[in-house]
Each structure stands twice: as C-alpha cells, then as structure tokens.
mmCIF file of C-alpha atoms in Angstrom:
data_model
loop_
_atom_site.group_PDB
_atom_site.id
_atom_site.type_symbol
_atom_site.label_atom_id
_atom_site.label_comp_id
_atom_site.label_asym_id
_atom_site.label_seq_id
_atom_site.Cartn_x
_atom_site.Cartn_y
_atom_site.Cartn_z
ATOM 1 C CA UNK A 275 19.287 25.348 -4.229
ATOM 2 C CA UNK A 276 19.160 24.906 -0.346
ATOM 3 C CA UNK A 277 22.172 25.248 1.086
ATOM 4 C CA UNK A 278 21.313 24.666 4.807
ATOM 5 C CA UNK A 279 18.052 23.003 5.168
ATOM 6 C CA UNK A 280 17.809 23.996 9.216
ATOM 7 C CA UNK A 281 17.650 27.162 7.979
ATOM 8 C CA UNK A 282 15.256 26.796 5.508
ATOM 9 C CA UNK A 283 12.562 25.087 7.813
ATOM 10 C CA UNK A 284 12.799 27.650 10.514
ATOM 11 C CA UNK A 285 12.968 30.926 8.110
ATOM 12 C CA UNK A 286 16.346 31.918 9.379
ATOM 13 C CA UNK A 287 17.558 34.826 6.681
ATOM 14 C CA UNK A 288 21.412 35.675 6.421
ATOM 15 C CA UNK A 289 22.675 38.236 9.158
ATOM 16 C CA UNK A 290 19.519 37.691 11.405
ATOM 17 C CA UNK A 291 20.060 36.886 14.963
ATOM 18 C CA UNK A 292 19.110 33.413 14.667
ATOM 19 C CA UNK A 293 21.442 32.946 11.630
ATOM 20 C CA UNK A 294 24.286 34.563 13.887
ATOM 21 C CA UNK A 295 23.431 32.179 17.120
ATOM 22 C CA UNK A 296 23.824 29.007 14.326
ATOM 23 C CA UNK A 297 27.241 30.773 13.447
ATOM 24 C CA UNK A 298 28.146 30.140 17.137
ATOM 25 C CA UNK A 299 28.111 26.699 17.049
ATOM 26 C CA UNK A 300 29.589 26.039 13.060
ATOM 27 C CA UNK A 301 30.347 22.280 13.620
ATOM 28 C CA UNK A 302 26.600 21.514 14.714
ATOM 29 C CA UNK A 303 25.545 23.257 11.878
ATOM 30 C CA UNK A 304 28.030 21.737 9.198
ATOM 31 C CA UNK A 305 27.042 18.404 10.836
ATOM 32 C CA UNK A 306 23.374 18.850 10.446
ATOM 33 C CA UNK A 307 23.603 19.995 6.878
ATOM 34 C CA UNK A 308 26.108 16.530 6.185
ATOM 35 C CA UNK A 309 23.632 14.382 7.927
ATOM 36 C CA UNK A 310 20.893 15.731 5.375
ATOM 37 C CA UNK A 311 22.977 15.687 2.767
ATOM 38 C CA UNK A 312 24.183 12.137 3.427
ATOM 39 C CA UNK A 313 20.692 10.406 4.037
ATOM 40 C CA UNK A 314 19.001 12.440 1.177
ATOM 41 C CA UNK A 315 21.467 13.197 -1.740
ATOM 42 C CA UNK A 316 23.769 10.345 -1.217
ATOM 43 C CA UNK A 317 26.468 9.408 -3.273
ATOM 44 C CA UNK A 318 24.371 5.991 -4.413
ATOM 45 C CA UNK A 319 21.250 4.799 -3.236
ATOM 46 C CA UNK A 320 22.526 1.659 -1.892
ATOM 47 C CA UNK A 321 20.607 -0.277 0.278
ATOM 48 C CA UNK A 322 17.419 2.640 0.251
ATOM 49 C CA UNK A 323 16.150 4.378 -3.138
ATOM 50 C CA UNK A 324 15.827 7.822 -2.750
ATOM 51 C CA UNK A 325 11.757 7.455 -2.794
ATOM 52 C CA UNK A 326 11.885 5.317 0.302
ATOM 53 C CA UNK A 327 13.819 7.951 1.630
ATOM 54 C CA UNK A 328 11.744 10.599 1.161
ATOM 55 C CA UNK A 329 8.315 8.260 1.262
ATOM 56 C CA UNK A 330 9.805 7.488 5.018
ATOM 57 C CA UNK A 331 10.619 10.845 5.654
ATOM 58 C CA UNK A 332 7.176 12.601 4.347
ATOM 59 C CA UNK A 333 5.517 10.204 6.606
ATOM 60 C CA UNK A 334 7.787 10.670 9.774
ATOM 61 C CA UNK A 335 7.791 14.986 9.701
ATOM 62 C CA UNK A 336 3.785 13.997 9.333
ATOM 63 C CA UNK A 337 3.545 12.469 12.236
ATOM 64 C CA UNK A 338 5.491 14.763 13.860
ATOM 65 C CA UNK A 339 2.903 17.367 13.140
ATOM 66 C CA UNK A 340 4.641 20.302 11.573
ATOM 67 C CA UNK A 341 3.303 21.467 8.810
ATOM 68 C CA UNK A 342 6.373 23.158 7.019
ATOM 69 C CA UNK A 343 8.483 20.629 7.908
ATOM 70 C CA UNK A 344 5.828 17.992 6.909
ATOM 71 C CA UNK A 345 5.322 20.057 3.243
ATOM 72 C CA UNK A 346 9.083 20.207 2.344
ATOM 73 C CA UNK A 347 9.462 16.635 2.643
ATOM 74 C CA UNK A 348 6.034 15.753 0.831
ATOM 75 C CA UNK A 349 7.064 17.817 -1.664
ATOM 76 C CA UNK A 350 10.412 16.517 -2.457
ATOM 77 C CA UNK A 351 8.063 12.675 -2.746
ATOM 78 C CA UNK A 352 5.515 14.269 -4.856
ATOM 79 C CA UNK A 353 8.866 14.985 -7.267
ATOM 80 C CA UNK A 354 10.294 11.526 -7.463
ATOM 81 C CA UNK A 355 6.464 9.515 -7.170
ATOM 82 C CA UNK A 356 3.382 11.870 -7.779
ATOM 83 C CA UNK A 357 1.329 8.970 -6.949
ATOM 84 C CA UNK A 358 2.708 7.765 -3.810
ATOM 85 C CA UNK A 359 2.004 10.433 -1.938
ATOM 86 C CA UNK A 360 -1.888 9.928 -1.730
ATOM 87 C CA UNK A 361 -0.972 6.300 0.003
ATOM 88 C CA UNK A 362 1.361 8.332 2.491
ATOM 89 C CA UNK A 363 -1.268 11.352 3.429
ATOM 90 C CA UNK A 364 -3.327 8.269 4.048
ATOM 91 C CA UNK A 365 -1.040 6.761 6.505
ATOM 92 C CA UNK A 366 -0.158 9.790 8.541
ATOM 93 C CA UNK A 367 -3.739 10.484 9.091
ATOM 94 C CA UNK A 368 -4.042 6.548 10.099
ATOM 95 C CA UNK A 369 -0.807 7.070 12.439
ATOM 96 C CA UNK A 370 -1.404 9.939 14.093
ATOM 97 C CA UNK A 371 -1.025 10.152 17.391
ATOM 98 C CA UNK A 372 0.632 11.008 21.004
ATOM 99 C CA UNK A 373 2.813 9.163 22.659
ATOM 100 C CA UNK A 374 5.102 7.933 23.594
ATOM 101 C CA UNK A 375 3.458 4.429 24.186
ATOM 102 C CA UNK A 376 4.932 0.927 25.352
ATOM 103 C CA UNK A 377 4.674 -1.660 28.030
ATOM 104 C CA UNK A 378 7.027 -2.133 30.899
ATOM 105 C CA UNK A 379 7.380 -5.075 32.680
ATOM 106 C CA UNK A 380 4.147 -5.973 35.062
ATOM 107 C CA UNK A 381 6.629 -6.055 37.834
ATOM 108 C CA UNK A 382 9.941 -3.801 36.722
ATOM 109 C CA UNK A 383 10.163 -0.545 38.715
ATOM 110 C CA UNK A 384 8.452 1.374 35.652
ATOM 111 C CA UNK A 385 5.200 -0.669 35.618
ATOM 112 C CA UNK A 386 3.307 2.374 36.270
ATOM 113 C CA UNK A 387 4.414 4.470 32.894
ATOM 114 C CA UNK A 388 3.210 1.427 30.704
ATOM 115 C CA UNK A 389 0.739 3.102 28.398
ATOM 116 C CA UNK A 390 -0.970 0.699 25.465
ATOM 117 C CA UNK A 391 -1.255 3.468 23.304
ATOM 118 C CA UNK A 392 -2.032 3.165 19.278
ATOM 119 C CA UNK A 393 -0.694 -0.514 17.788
ATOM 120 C CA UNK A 394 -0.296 0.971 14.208
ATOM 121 C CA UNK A 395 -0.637 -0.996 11.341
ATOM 122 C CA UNK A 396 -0.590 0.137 7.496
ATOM 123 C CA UNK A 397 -3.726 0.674 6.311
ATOM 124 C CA UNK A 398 -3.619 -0.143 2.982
ATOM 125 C CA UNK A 399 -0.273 -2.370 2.161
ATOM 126 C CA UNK A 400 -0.881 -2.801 -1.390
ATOM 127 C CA UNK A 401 -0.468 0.837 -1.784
ATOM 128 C CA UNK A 402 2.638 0.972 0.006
ATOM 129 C CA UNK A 403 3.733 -2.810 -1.284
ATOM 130 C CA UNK A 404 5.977 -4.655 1.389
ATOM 131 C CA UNK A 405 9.047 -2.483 1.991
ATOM 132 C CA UNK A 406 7.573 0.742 2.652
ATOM 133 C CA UNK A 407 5.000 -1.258 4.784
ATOM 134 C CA UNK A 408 7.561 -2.923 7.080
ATOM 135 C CA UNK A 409 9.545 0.957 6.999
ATOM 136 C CA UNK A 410 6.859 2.453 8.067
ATOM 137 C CA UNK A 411 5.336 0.804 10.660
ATOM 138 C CA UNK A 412 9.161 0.323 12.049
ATOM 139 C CA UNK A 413 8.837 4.350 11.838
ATOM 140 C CA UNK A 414 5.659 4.654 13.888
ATOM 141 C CA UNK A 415 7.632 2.282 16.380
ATOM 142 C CA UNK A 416 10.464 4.273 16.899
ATOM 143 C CA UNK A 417 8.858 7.587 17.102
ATOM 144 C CA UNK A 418 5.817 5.703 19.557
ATOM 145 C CA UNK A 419 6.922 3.048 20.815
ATOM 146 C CA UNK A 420 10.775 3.526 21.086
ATOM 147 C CA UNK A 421 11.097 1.372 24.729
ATOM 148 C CA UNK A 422 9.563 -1.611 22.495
ATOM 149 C CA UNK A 423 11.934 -1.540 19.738
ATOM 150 C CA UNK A 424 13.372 -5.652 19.571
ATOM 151 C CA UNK A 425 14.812 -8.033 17.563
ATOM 152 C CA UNK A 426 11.166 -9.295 16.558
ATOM 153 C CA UNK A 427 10.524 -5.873 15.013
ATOM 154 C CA UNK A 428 14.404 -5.910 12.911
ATOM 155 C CA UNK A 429 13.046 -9.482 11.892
ATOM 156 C CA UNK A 430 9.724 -8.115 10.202
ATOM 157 C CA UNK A 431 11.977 -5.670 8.290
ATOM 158 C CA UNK A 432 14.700 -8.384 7.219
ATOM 159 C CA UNK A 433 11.221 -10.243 5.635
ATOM 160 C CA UNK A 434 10.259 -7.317 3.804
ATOM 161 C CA UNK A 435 13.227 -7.718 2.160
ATOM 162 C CA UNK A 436 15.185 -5.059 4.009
ATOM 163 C CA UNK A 437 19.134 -5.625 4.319
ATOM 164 C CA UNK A 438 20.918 -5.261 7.636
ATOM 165 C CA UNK A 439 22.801 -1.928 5.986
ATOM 166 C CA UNK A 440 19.347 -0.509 4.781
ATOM 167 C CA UNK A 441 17.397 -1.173 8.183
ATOM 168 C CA UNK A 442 20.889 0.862 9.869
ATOM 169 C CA UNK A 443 19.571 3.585 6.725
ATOM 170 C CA UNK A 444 16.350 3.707 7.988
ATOM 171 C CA UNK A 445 16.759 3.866 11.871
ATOM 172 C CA UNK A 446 19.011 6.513 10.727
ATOM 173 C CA UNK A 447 16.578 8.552 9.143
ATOM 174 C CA UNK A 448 13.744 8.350 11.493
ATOM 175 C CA UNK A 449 16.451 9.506 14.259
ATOM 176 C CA UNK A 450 17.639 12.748 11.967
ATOM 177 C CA UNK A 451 13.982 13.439 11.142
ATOM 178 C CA UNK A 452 12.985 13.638 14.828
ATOM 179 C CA UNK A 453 15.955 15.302 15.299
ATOM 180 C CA UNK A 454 15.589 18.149 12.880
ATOM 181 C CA UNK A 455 11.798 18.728 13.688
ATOM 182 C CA UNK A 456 12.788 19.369 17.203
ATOM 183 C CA UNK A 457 15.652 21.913 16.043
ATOM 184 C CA UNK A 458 13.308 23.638 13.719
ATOM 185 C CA UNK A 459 10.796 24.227 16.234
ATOM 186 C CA UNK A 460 13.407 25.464 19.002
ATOM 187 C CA UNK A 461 14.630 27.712 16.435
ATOM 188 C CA UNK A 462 11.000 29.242 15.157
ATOM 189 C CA UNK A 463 10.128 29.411 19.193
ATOM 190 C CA UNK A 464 13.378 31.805 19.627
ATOM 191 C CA UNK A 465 12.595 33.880 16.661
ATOM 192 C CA UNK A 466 9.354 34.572 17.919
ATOM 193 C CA UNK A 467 10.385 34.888 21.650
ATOM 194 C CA UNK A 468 13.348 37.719 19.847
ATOM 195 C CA UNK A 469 10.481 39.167 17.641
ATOM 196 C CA UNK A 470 8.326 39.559 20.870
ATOM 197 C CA UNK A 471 11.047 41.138 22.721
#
C-alpha cells in the first residue's frame, strides 16, 4: 500500500532529507496525496471509470517522458485492462513530441511564438473506441497545444459522449498528471544534487 505516491515516484525513504524538506511544507503534501487519491480511488466512478482514468493517465506520464512515472501508471492499466494497454503504448509512441505548439493570431503581439507543431490524431480509434479517443487527443491538446484549448475542442468531447462533470474529471487529471511529473522530477534532481554534494 502507497501511502504518498510523490514519494514513491521520486524514491524518497522515511527520515531522508528529501522526506524531511516534504515535512516542511505538510499541507502541499497532504494536498497532493488527496488530489491522487480523489482522481484515482474515488469514492464512485461517476462520470469517469477508473480505466479511463488510468488509460488517460498511462498515456499522459507517457508523453511526458518519464519512465517511472510512465511505468506506475501503465501498470496500475495493465491491472484493470491487460489488453488496453497495447492500444495506449501505441498512442504515446504516435504522440510523442515537444512542444508546446499553437497558433497566435497573424497579427496579435505574439505572432512570432506561433509554432504548427504535431496535429495529433488517434491512430487507431477502434482500439481506443470513441471516449478514450476524444480523452486523449483532448490530452495531447492540453499538454501541446494548451493556448488552443476552445469550445470546439469541449464540443468533440460532449460527442464522444463525455458529460460536462466528466470533461471537468478529465481536464483535472491531465493538470495533476503534469503536475506531479514536474514535482517528481524536481524532487529526483535535489536528491541527486544532495547525493553529489
């Protein structure tokens, strides 16, 4: 049983330095664990089953590019849907990319950061059939494309047959996900900089 997944993802062991710098900041760290907790063991499934959850998640932490990170969540997929997770290795490698991408307005003061950048589609839709489609290329978009997020894009979701409270769910989890990647490498960057030392 993981009790603080933060933890877990960066290899922070009880009593270490890193474990004491978290215990500086106990709110941020109770929060982090509730968010978690909240988006990935809730209390029903609601709106989002707990395999979209973690279909959505395995393919945002693979885009992300970090392999623990990427691992824990594939892992927790392979649990709940073996076969799924064949159709989602698929679509990180398909999604990959830099970023971040988007077009400003020809003439808005930002014309010169527009970058066209990688339009992703699903590969395969029948694999992913049309909910986790729609999730994940909203996904890609936020994590890519996050300046072209619109109402046209909430619209392809509400015809997958996503509700209003289950797109909130998923733009909820891509923004944790992104989140906790970034706080998981922070923390393995000062355990190495404090290993170094």
């Amino acid at each position: 049983m993981i009790t603080d997944v933060i933890d877990h993802l960066a290899g922070i062991t009880p009593g270490s330095p890193l474990d004491q710098l978290r215990d500086r900041r106990p709110g941020a760290r109770e929060h982090a664990q509730r968010s978690f907790d909240a988006l990935f063991s809730p209390d029903s499934e609601g709106e989002v089953t707990l395999v979209e959850r973690d279909a959505v998640a395995a393919f945002v932490t693979g885009l992300h590019r970090d392999g623990r990170v990427a691992a824990f969540y594939a892992y927790r997929l392979a649990a709940l849907a073996p076969g799924l997770l064949t159709a989602v290795e698929t679509e990180i490698k398909e999604g990959r990319t830099t970023g971040p991408y988007g077009i400003y307005p020809a003439d808005g003061p930002l014309a010169a950061e527009s970058d066209e950048g990688l339009r992703y589609r699903v590969s395969d839709p029948d694999a992913l059939g049309a909910r986790l489609t729609a999730a994940f290329e909203h996904a890609h978009l936020l994590v890519f494309r996050p300046r072209e997020a619109s109402r046209q894009a909430l619209d392809a979701l509400s015809l997958a047959g996503w509700t209003t409270t289950g797109i909130v769910t998923l733009s909820q989890l891509v923004a944790f996900l992104s989140f906790q990647v970034r706080v998981v490498t922070g923390l393995r960057l000062l355990n190495q900089k404090g290993s170094a030392a």
